Amino acid sequence: MNAEELAKMLDGLGHPLRLKIVALLARENRAMYLNEIANGLGINRALAKVHLKKLEAAGIVKSKVVLDEERGKALRFYELVPFNIHLSPDVLKEVIE
């Protein structure tokens, strides 16, 4: 992982609410609809969406749109992308080389 990729991922995780979203998705171990995530954390949809976009831009979650023909809606589901971050002085030395 280069310095830009690491910084992007750490920035994505750099908010307590985003960490809670990641924890919720990890616990549920499935794709979740925006409303499920918001309700599971006791926040509104707009706030959840802002943080999910940041997590998606960092490559920590991915989304897919599913058409619900019965309700005539397109629903966006989010799921966790497997990742592993290990930081130590030795790892950071490699990042700048």
PDB file of C-alpha atoms in Angstrom:
ATOM      1  CA  MET A   1       0.000   0.000   0.000  1.00  0.00           C
ATOM      2  CA  ASN A   2       1.452   3.368  -0.949  1.00  0.00           C
ATOM      3  CA  ALA A   3       1.175   6.579   1.080  1.00  0.00           C
ATOM      4  CA  GLU A   4      -1.797   7.950  -0.907  1.00  0.00           C
ATOM      5  CA  GLU A   5      -3.820   4.730  -0.549  1.00  0.00           C
ATOM      6  CA  LEU A   6      -3.071   4.509   3.161  1.00  0.00           C
ATOM      7  CA  ALA A   7      -3.989   8.161   3.750  1.00  0.00           C
ATOM      8  CA  LYS A   8      -7.254   7.734   1.834  1.00  0.00           C
ATOM      9  CA  MET A   9      -8.225   4.685   3.873  1.00  0.00           C
ATOM     10  CA  LEU A  10      -7.279   6.279   7.194  1.00  0.00           C
ATOM     11  CA  ASP A  11      -9.217   9.407   6.247  1.00  0.00           C
ATOM     12  CA  GLY A  12     -12.224   7.233   5.490  1.00  0.00           C
ATOM     13  CA  LEU A  13     -12.005   5.657   8.936  1.00  0.00           C
ATOM     14  CA  GLY A  14     -11.174   8.940  10.648  1.00  0.00           C
ATOM     15  CA  HIS A  15     -14.581   9.667  12.173  1.00  0.00           C
ATOM     16  CA  PRO A  16     -16.292   7.854  15.066  1.00  0.00           C
ATOM     17  CA  LEU A  17     -19.558   7.493  13.150  1.00  0.00           C
ATOM     18  CA  ARG A  18     -17.799   5.928  10.155  1.00  0.00           C
ATOM     19  CA  LEU A  19     -16.116   3.464  12.501  1.00  0.00           C
ATOM     20  CA  LYS A  20     -19.560   2.601  13.894  1.00  0.00           C
ATOM     21  CA  ILE A  21     -20.890   2.039  10.359  1.00  0.00           C
ATOM     22  CA  VAL A  22     -17.976  -0.296   9.607  1.00  0.00           C
ATOM     23  CA  ALA A  23     -18.576  -2.136  12.893  1.00  0.00           C
ATOM     24  CA  LEU A  24     -22.300  -2.512  12.113  1.00  0.00           C
ATOM     25  CA  LEU A  25     -21.619  -3.875   8.627  1.00  0.00           C
ATOM     26  CA  ALA A  26     -18.990  -6.251  10.051  1.00  0.00           C
ATOM     27  CA  ARG A  27     -21.372  -7.482  12.746  1.00  0.00           C
ATOM     28  CA  GLU A  28     -24.259  -8.021  10.332  1.00  0.00           C
ATOM     29  CA  ASN A  29     -21.950  -9.574   7.705  1.00  0.00           C
ATOM     30  CA  ARG A  30     -24.340  -8.740   4.840  1.00  0.00           C
ATOM     31  CA  ALA A  31     -25.290  -5.934   2.495  1.00  0.00           C
ATOM     32  CA  MET A  32     -27.533  -3.432   4.255  1.00  0.00           C
ATOM     33  CA  TYR A  33     -29.946  -0.831   2.942  1.00  0.00           C
ATOM     34  CA  LEU A  34     -29.278   2.802   3.832  1.00  0.00           C
ATOM     35  CA  ASN A  35     -32.320   2.941   6.144  1.00  0.00           C
ATOM     36  CA  GLU A  36     -31.178  -0.170   8.005  1.00  0.00           C
ATOM     37  CA  ILE A  37     -27.789   1.392   8.652  1.00  0.00           C
ATOM     38  CA  ALA A  38     -29.267   4.719   9.754  1.00  0.00           C
ATOM     39  CA  ASN A  39     -31.828   3.052  12.018  1.00  0.00           C
ATOM     40  CA  GLY A  40     -29.233   0.664  13.429  1.00  0.00           C
ATOM     41  CA  LEU A  41     -27.119   3.614  14.538  1.00  0.00           C
ATOM     42  CA  GLY A  42     -29.952   5.954  15.531  1.00  0.00           C
ATOM     43  CA  ILE A  43     -29.072   8.611  12.947  1.00  0.00           C
ATOM     44  CA  ASN A  44     -30.928  10.121  10.009  1.00  0.00           C
ATOM     45  CA  ARG A  45     -30.553   8.891   6.426  1.00  0.00           C
ATOM     46  CA  ALA A  46     -28.821  12.041   5.200  1.00  0.00           C
ATOM     47  CA  LEU A  47     -26.062  11.766   7.789  1.00  0.00           C
ATOM     48  CA  ALA A  48     -25.606   8.058   7.105  1.00  0.00           C
ATOM     49  CA  LYS A  49     -25.407   8.730   3.366  1.00  0.00           C
ATOM     50  CA  VAL A  50     -22.691  11.383   3.787  1.00  0.00           C
ATOM     51  CA  HIS A  51     -20.537   9.011   5.809  1.00  0.00           C
ATOM     52  CA  LEU A  52     -21.208   6.025   3.545  1.00  0.00           C
ATOM     53  CA  LYS A  53     -20.083   8.069   0.526  1.00  0.00           C
ATOM     54  CA  LYS A  54     -16.831   8.866   2.325  1.00  0.00           C
ATOM     55  CA  LEU A  55     -16.333   5.179   3.180  1.00  0.00           C
ATOM     56  CA  GLU A  56     -17.064   4.198  -0.411  1.00  0.00           C
ATOM     57  CA  ALA A  57     -14.592   6.744  -1.769  1.00  0.00           C
ATOM     58  CA  ALA A  58     -11.968   5.260   0.566  1.00  0.00           C
ATOM     59  CA  GLY A  59     -12.673   1.757  -0.761  1.00  0.00           C
ATOM     60  CA  ILE A  60     -13.931   0.485   2.596  1.00  0.00           C
ATOM     61  CA  VAL A  61     -17.510  -0.184   1.503  1.00  0.00           C
ATOM     62  CA  LYS A  62     -19.106  -0.791  -1.854  1.00  0.00           C
ATOM     63  CA  SER A  63     -22.685  -0.211  -2.897  1.00  0.00           C
ATOM     64  CA  LYS A  64     -25.104  -1.689  -5.351  1.00  0.00           C
ATOM     65  CA  VAL A  65     -28.531  -0.573  -6.489  1.00  0.00           C
ATOM     66  CA  VAL A  66     -31.331  -3.129  -6.360  1.00  0.00           C
ATOM     67  CA  LEU A  67     -34.657  -2.461  -8.043  1.00  0.00           C
ATOM     68  CA  ASP A  68     -37.693  -3.118  -5.852  1.00  0.00           C
ATOM     69  CA  GLU A  69     -40.335  -3.452  -8.542  1.00  0.00           C
ATOM     70  CA  GLU A  70     -43.067  -4.036  -5.996  1.00  0.00           C
ATOM     71  CA  ARG A  71     -42.547  -0.606  -4.458  1.00  0.00           C
ATOM     72  CA  GLY A  72     -41.245   1.003  -7.639  1.00  0.00           C
ATOM     73  CA  LYS A  73     -37.992   2.054  -6.007  1.00  0.00           C
ATOM     74  CA  ALA A  74     -34.289   1.646  -6.508  1.00  0.00           C
ATOM     75  CA  LEU A  75     -32.639   0.753  -3.209  1.00  0.00           C
ATOM     76  CA  ARG A  76     -28.923   1.223  -2.547  1.00  0.00           C
ATOM     77  CA  PHE A  77     -27.317  -1.468  -0.425  1.00  0.00           C
ATOM     78  CA  TYR A  78     -23.875  -1.161   1.182  1.00  0.00           C
ATOM     79  CA  GLU A  79     -21.450  -3.879   2.139  1.00  0.00           C
ATOM     80  CA  LEU A  80     -18.033  -3.986   3.711  1.00  0.00           C
ATOM     81  CA  VAL A  81     -14.997  -4.592   1.513  1.00  0.00           C
ATOM     82  CA  PRO A  82     -12.448  -6.809   3.276  1.00  0.00           C
ATOM     83  CA  PHE A  83      -9.442  -4.798   4.386  1.00  0.00           C
ATOM     84  CA  ASN A  84      -6.557  -5.051   6.790  1.00  0.00           C
ATOM     85  CA  ILE A  85      -4.580  -2.135   8.152  1.00  0.00           C
ATOM     86  CA  HIS A  86      -1.450  -2.719  10.168  1.00  0.00           C
ATOM     87  CA  LEU A  87       0.547   0.317  11.197  1.00  0.00           C
ATOM     88  CA  SER A  88       3.890   0.358  12.882  1.00  0.00           C
ATOM     89  CA  PRO A  89       7.042   2.419  12.461  1.00  0.00           C
ATOM     90  CA  ASP A  90       8.459  -0.322  10.213  1.00  0.00           C
ATOM     91  CA  VAL A  91       5.382  -0.308   7.975  1.00  0.00           C
ATOM     92  CA  LEU A  92       5.488   3.478   7.713  1.00  0.00           C
ATOM     93  CA  LYS A  93       9.152   3.335   6.703  1.00  0.00           C
ATOM     94  CA  GLU A  94       8.110   1.215   3.719  1.00  0.00           C
ATOM     95  CA  VAL A  95       5.378   3.700   2.783  1.00  0.00           C
ATOM     96  CA  ILE A  96       7.843   6.551   2.251  1.00  0.00           C
ATOM     97  CA  GLU A  97      10.461   4.503   0.391  1.00  0.00           C
TER      98      GLU A  97
END
